[in-house]
XYZ file of C-alpha atoms in Angstrom:
447
model
C 137.388 -43.592 84.247
C 141.123 -43.747 84.571
C 142.601 -43.905 88.068
C 144.873 -40.838 87.536
C 141.716 -38.509 88.048
C 141.563 -39.886 91.752
C 142.368 -37.396 94.474
C 144.458 -38.153 97.666
C 142.905 -40.261 100.269
C 142.773 -37.354 102.583
C 141.280 -35.066 100.181
C 138.265 -33.174 101.514
C 135.113 -31.951 99.808
C 132.739 -29.054 100.418
C 130.461 -26.535 99.463
C 130.297 -22.735 100.062
C 127.916 -19.732 100.729
C 128.000 -16.287 102.102
C 125.559 -14.569 104.617
C 124.039 -11.888 102.768
C 123.295 -14.110 99.716
C 121.463 -16.620 101.687
C 120.359 -15.848 105.069
C 117.675 -13.215 104.864
C 116.165 -12.349 108.069
C 117.323 -8.905 107.305
C 115.880 -6.945 110.477
C 115.386 -9.945 112.868
C 117.107 -10.485 116.109
C 118.884 -7.425 116.388
C 120.521 -7.128 113.128
C 121.097 -3.933 111.526
C 121.603 -2.939 107.846
C 124.909 -3.434 106.016
C 125.997 -1.610 103.163
C 124.584 -4.516 100.704
C 121.175 -3.822 102.489
C 121.236 -0.232 101.641
C 122.875 -0.410 97.979
C 120.159 -3.231 97.135
C 117.420 -0.951 98.482
C 118.552 1.921 96.201
C 116.519 2.101 93.009
C 118.730 1.076 89.941
C 121.570 -0.715 91.952
C 120.604 -4.263 91.543
C 118.801 -5.878 88.725
C 115.048 -6.171 88.994
C 115.353 -4.457 92.203
C 116.038 -7.559 94.223
C 117.347 -7.396 97.639
C 118.849 -9.820 100.235
C 115.886 -9.122 102.733
C 114.652 -13.179 102.481
C 117.342 -14.603 99.890
C 117.136 -18.260 100.493
C 115.708 -17.850 104.326
C 118.514 -20.120 105.394
C 118.489 -18.053 108.769
C 115.346 -20.025 109.726
C 115.946 -23.059 107.437
C 119.692 -23.908 108.144
C 118.899 -27.310 109.335
C 117.259 -28.177 106.153
C 120.273 -27.007 104.202
C 122.568 -29.099 106.321
C 120.665 -32.133 105.131
C 121.341 -31.064 101.622
C 125.000 -31.137 102.577
C 124.641 -34.616 104.056
C 122.932 -35.611 100.771
C 125.850 -34.605 98.743
C 128.427 -36.538 101.353
C 130.512 -33.106 101.964
C 132.776 -32.980 104.950
C 133.080 -29.254 105.036
C 131.097 -26.011 104.814
C 132.434 -22.711 104.015
C 129.970 -19.919 105.100
C 130.468 -16.245 106.392
C 129.381 -14.506 109.243
C 127.400 -11.402 109.085
C 129.202 -8.376 110.578
C 126.036 -6.286 111.242
C 124.222 -9.294 112.853
C 127.025 -9.657 115.423
C 128.232 -5.935 116.050
C 125.289 -4.274 114.445
C 127.062 -0.731 114.749
C 130.067 -1.896 113.582
C 131.999 -0.971 116.783
C 129.779 -1.164 119.451
C 127.824 -3.590 121.760
C 127.943 -7.240 120.610
C 124.431 -8.811 119.712
C 124.243 -11.819 121.322
C 120.986 -13.270 119.475
C 123.232 -12.996 116.443
C 126.216 -14.893 117.750
C 123.711 -17.542 118.768
C 122.500 -18.175 115.505
C 125.965 -18.935 114.245
C 126.509 -21.391 117.412
C 123.384 -23.282 116.449
C 124.582 -23.396 112.889
C 127.909 -24.581 113.898
C 126.602 -27.134 116.429
C 124.166 -28.541 113.771
C 126.992 -29.118 111.233
C 129.284 -30.700 113.794
C 126.378 -33.156 114.617
C 126.083 -33.786 110.937
C 129.752 -34.639 110.682
C 130.486 -31.515 108.673
C 133.557 -29.500 109.564
C 132.840 -25.515 109.704
C 135.104 -23.282 107.964
C 133.952 -19.607 108.752
C 134.778 -16.414 106.977
C 134.694 -13.377 108.892
C 133.953 -10.699 106.143
C 132.335 -11.224 102.855
C 131.514 -7.850 101.854
C 128.583 -6.887 104.293
C 130.186 -4.180 106.417
C 127.592 -2.377 108.787
C 126.016 0.477 107.321
C 127.236 2.169 110.536
C 130.752 1.607 109.944
C 130.681 3.282 106.294
C 128.876 6.417 107.624
C 131.304 6.909 110.581
C 134.444 6.050 108.736
C 133.901 6.059 104.907
C 133.983 2.517 104.944
C 137.407 1.433 103.680
C 138.460 4.897 103.062
C 138.810 5.112 106.747
C 141.861 3.171 108.319
C 139.766 2.768 111.754
C 137.491 0.200 109.618
C 140.593 -2.142 109.775
C 140.616 -2.011 113.570
C 136.787 -2.433 113.822
C 136.943 -5.572 111.491
C 139.837 -6.988 113.973
C 137.739 -6.264 116.773
C 134.669 -7.891 115.270
C 136.490 -10.990 113.967
C 138.169 -11.443 117.456
C 134.559 -11.512 119.149
C 133.469 -14.359 116.548
C 136.670 -16.228 117.501
C 136.112 -16.005 121.206
C 132.531 -16.939 121.040
C 132.696 -19.913 118.214
C 136.467 -20.715 118.316
C 135.824 -23.583 120.801
C 134.227 -25.568 118.107
C 135.316 -23.558 114.688
C 138.942 -24.634 114.206
C 139.397 -23.014 110.576
C 138.759 -19.414 110.061
C 139.191 -17.178 106.913
C 139.420 -13.428 107.656
C 138.260 -11.782 104.173
C 136.583 -12.849 101.026
C 138.055 -11.306 97.475
C 140.027 -7.919 98.337
C 139.117 -6.938 94.679
C 135.445 -7.028 94.923
C 134.755 -4.995 97.913
C 137.452 -2.420 96.920
C 137.840 -1.961 93.390
C 134.164 -3.009 92.150
C 132.807 -1.307 95.263
C 134.558 2.036 95.301
C 136.161 1.987 91.821
C 133.576 0.896 89.324
C 130.733 1.581 91.782
C 128.807 -1.827 90.773
C 129.157 -3.185 94.203
C 128.136 -1.733 97.510
C 128.436 1.070 98.647
C 128.542 1.876 95.070
C 131.239 4.639 94.729
C 133.151 5.594 91.770
C 136.802 6.878 92.733
C 139.846 6.990 90.623
C 142.675 4.661 90.671
C 144.967 6.797 93.029
C 142.034 7.004 95.572
C 141.676 3.338 95.447
C 145.290 2.753 96.792
C 144.588 3.729 100.441
C 141.146 1.799 100.273
C 142.900 -1.540 99.219
C 145.695 -0.745 101.825
C 143.194 -0.632 104.568
C 141.532 -3.717 103.419
C 144.700 -5.364 103.683
C 145.402 -4.008 107.073
C 142.202 -5.250 108.189
C 142.892 -8.690 107.087
C 146.411 -8.969 109.001
C 144.746 -7.385 112.130
C 141.918 -9.922 112.015
C 144.564 -12.706 111.832
C 146.086 -11.733 115.262
C 142.686 -10.991 116.845
C 141.409 -14.461 115.765
C 144.428 -16.182 117.105
C 144.163 -13.961 120.424
C 140.669 -14.555 120.990
C 139.982 -18.269 120.131
C 139.837 -20.388 123.066
C 142.076 -22.950 121.494
C 144.612 -23.045 118.757
C 142.942 -22.651 115.206
C 143.932 -22.402 111.790
C 143.721 -18.975 110.064
C 143.983 -18.096 106.142
C 141.977 -15.931 103.993
C 139.724 -16.329 100.459
C 141.098 -14.307 97.687
C 140.236 -14.394 94.044
C 143.594 -13.627 92.208
C 143.897 -12.370 88.538
C 144.709 -15.973 87.124
C 146.894 -16.671 84.080
C 147.978 -19.640 82.215
C 150.553 -20.265 79.674
C 148.926 -20.231 75.931
C 151.606 -23.072 75.345
C 153.239 -25.170 78.221
C 156.702 -24.208 77.121
C 159.229 -22.840 79.514
C 159.064 -19.310 78.193
C 155.271 -19.105 77.972
C 155.027 -20.489 81.479
C 157.322 -17.870 82.980
C 155.413 -15.306 80.942
C 152.064 -16.448 82.763
C 154.093 -16.573 85.937
C 155.092 -12.806 85.512
C 151.609 -11.722 84.602
C 150.496 -13.386 87.877
C 152.879 -11.706 90.080
C 152.402 -8.402 88.447
C 148.718 -8.288 88.454
C 148.238 -9.564 91.945
C 151.157 -7.253 93.342
C 148.611 -5.034 94.972
C 146.747 -7.402 96.755
C 147.554 -11.287 97.167
C 151.340 -10.724 96.870
C 151.707 -8.432 99.730
C 149.714 -10.532 101.913
C 151.852 -13.473 101.063
C 155.283 -11.743 100.748
C 155.207 -8.668 102.754
C 155.751 -6.442 99.984
C 153.810 -4.851 97.186
C 155.108 -5.539 93.746
C 156.170 -2.316 92.271
C 155.097 -2.870 89.196
C 151.566 -3.281 90.056
C 151.678 0.708 90.831
C 153.214 1.135 87.430
C 150.441 -0.907 85.690
C 147.790 1.187 87.835
C 149.531 4.355 87.144
C 149.542 5.226 90.733
C 151.848 6.063 93.482
C 152.151 3.744 96.637
C 149.788 4.108 99.586
C 150.844 6.231 102.855
C 151.950 3.745 105.554
C 152.666 3.494 109.115
C 155.499 1.822 110.577
C 154.750 -1.975 110.808
C 151.876 -1.948 108.061
C 153.653 -4.550 105.750
C 154.592 -6.756 108.646
C 150.857 -6.829 109.831
C 149.619 -7.236 106.401
C 151.709 -10.286 105.778
C 151.025 -11.962 109.207
C 151.998 -15.731 108.900
C 148.897 -17.932 107.482
C 148.087 -21.698 108.238
C 146.623 -21.954 104.793
C 145.661 -19.928 101.635
C 142.391 -20.521 99.989
C 141.634 -19.456 96.584
C 138.298 -18.640 94.744
C 139.041 -19.566 90.941
C 136.595 -19.353 88.250
C 138.273 -17.793 85.078
C 141.483 -16.637 83.890
C 143.634 -15.091 81.050
C 146.099 -16.947 78.582
C 149.406 -15.220 78.494
C 152.439 -15.424 76.181
C 156.087 -14.402 75.929
C 157.008 -11.899 73.443
C 160.241 -10.020 72.339
C 159.039 -6.928 74.715
C 158.000 -9.330 77.706
C 154.964 -10.835 79.081
C 151.547 -10.291 77.397
C 148.194 -11.242 78.220
C 145.917 -12.223 75.483
C 142.521 -11.101 75.130
C 139.683 -13.403 74.818
C 137.860 -13.375 71.315
C 133.999 -12.536 71.167
C 133.679 -16.271 70.275
C 135.505 -17.728 73.256
C 133.164 -20.291 75.310
C 131.439 -18.089 78.066
C 128.929 -19.197 80.664
C 125.668 -17.483 81.529
C 127.601 -14.154 83.166
C 129.758 -12.445 80.739
C 132.780 -12.670 83.052
C 132.874 -16.337 83.290
C 135.163 -18.022 80.521
C 135.823 -21.878 80.337
C 139.393 -21.671 81.323
C 139.998 -24.738 83.626
C 143.833 -24.476 83.135
C 143.854 -21.413 84.995
C 142.930 -23.315 88.207
C 146.128 -25.593 87.968
C 148.402 -22.792 87.296
C 147.095 -20.400 89.833
C 147.638 -23.189 92.377
C 151.203 -23.709 90.979
C 152.162 -19.988 91.306
C 150.651 -19.393 94.848
C 152.528 -22.542 95.839
C 155.878 -20.903 94.714
C 155.089 -18.003 96.799
C 154.245 -19.585 100.054
C 154.588 -23.072 101.478
C 151.421 -23.690 103.133
C 148.397 -25.734 102.635
C 146.156 -24.735 99.785
C 142.117 -24.956 99.437
C 139.895 -23.818 96.723
C 137.441 -21.799 98.581
C 135.311 -21.172 95.664
C 134.786 -22.805 92.088
C 131.455 -23.026 90.290
C 129.335 -22.100 87.412
C 126.607 -19.680 86.440
C 124.317 -21.804 83.978
C 120.692 -20.756 82.412
C 119.334 -23.779 84.583
C 115.591 -23.822 83.203
C 113.417 -26.672 84.520
C 112.244 -29.067 82.013
C 108.564 -30.617 81.677
C 109.507 -32.883 84.301
C 110.673 -30.399 86.765
C 114.352 -31.552 86.291
C 117.436 -29.262 86.007
C 119.729 -31.071 83.723
C 122.659 -28.695 83.883
C 125.243 -30.472 81.706
C 126.861 -27.091 81.003
C 127.630 -26.854 84.774
C 128.502 -30.496 85.096
C 131.067 -30.214 82.265
C 132.522 -26.955 83.814
C 133.259 -28.707 87.042
C 134.480 -31.733 85.391
C 137.082 -29.722 83.612
C 138.109 -27.602 86.501
C 138.337 -30.733 89.020
C 140.635 -32.385 86.507
C 142.982 -29.360 86.674
C 142.697 -29.646 90.499
C 143.455 -33.515 90.239
C 146.407 -32.714 88.103
C 147.802 -30.008 90.669
C 147.671 -32.737 93.515
C 149.605 -35.117 91.174
C 152.327 -32.416 90.391
C 152.995 -32.088 94.126
C 150.723 -28.967 94.966
C 149.489 -29.156 98.456
C 146.114 -28.796 97.692
C 143.844 -29.830 100.677
C 140.509 -29.526 99.586
C 137.739 -28.127 97.230
C 134.581 -25.728 98.167
C 132.103 -25.806 95.331
C 130.305 -22.629 94.855
C 127.694 -22.822 95.769
C 125.282 -25.134 97.515
C 122.149 -23.573 95.903
C 121.134 -20.635 93.898
C 121.271 -17.298 95.715
C 121.413 -13.692 95.772
C 124.287 -12.917 93.186
C 124.923 -9.390 94.060
C 124.132 -6.661 91.776
C 122.658 -9.598 89.415
C 119.973 -10.182 92.011
C 118.257 -13.439 91.604
C 118.741 -13.611 87.593
C 122.092 -15.564 87.787
C 122.314 -19.254 89.159
C 125.411 -20.722 90.667
C 123.852 -23.501 92.845
C 123.801 -27.523 92.418
C 120.451 -27.251 94.289
C 117.763 -25.212 92.311
C 116.132 -22.682 94.402
C 112.497 -21.617 93.642
C 112.574 -17.876 94.984
C 108.839 -18.044 95.418
C 108.313 -21.008 97.463
C 112.068 -21.341 98.625
C 111.974 -25.011 97.845
C 115.462 -26.388 97.096
C 115.835 -29.061 94.313
C 118.814 -31.051 93.297
C 120.209 -30.517 89.783
C 122.010 -33.072 87.686
C 125.125 -31.369 88.908
C 124.189 -32.113 92.671
C 123.740 -35.739 91.941
C 127.170 -35.727 89.986
C 129.159 -34.093 92.817
C 127.542 -36.556 95.478
C 129.009 -39.266 93.422
C 132.288 -37.617 93.127
C 132.443 -36.867 96.948
C 131.924 -40.793 97.449
C 134.392 -41.923 95.082
C 136.891 -39.182 95.519
C 137.697 -38.722 91.866
C 136.402 -37.059 88.808
C 133.654 -38.963 86.932
């Protein structure tokens, strides 16, 4: 393999998961329902009636799962903390048994030589918070999130140095309250979504301060956002500029205000809405200085320059697509998103999620030869390596996901893991992609 597919010597490799998708133990040791428990237990909301009640049973099997990480040779693990496990009523008493679980997890990771990266909010808001404040309709939810984040930082910050406040604004706002396909399953118009998004952004900014104020030592704080990704249809100055403009406009309501302290006014025009009602200091709070920015990057759109301005190009029906409709094969979007974010903020960057949904049938030998996932990862990692060569300050990569798990509204019907999960026996088995990724982490280059 050509040497130009090597990564910098200090580049870090990891894997990622999320609490509701893997932990199970939904009613053990003081945990109370999240909005996702309520949603998945509602008939017709999740494919096949699947729930996260058991999921991968990571709550009881985390030591086994850490061994899987050791087998991969990764040095980082991104996980999320379940808000209803730590503060079951959202704003009330702390559940020490919940904190104890994450303390055991962190200690086991460190003993294995794996650096923990904790995400405070990966969509599992306590049902009590939703009932009390209307979820993200209510401004108070932002303050409750920050209090909870501070509790986590105080308890774990002596050992967890790297924190992400939230995961993917659009998924727990627009998909949850607009389209209704994620918990809590509301369907409101675009104008009513505006304050929901604003409160979520505020929750991020308040959590940044709460983590720093409560951690017993200096910690690094960022977020994990999945921006809308654009890449030039041709790498010429005019088309690159068109892709940049599409990126800045379409991310002008979520990522851009976090990084710049200002909404892009063109975003409001695009959504045909008016800006949110704000209180003094909101934008300064939303854009609190970050130590790093982490990006979940899967799929993107091509953009071109036209006589009337930048234009995104719709994908044709024949465009290569993986085993979930939204996942197109667009590896260059990873490179260009890193470039465009790097222009907005001069901070270290991470890929906090990138991975592939494949069919993953086992052959007669019981093997999963997921060459489609392997080719996906190879192409996207080449784009990441190109970014490091071109001066982007990319520090590390978290593959999504360690193992097959609860894929939200798709239940267990869609698989993103590099370890195959048998959801009847809960046995984990390495796919071909896991063996390939282990070799990549060893050689620190795309193979």
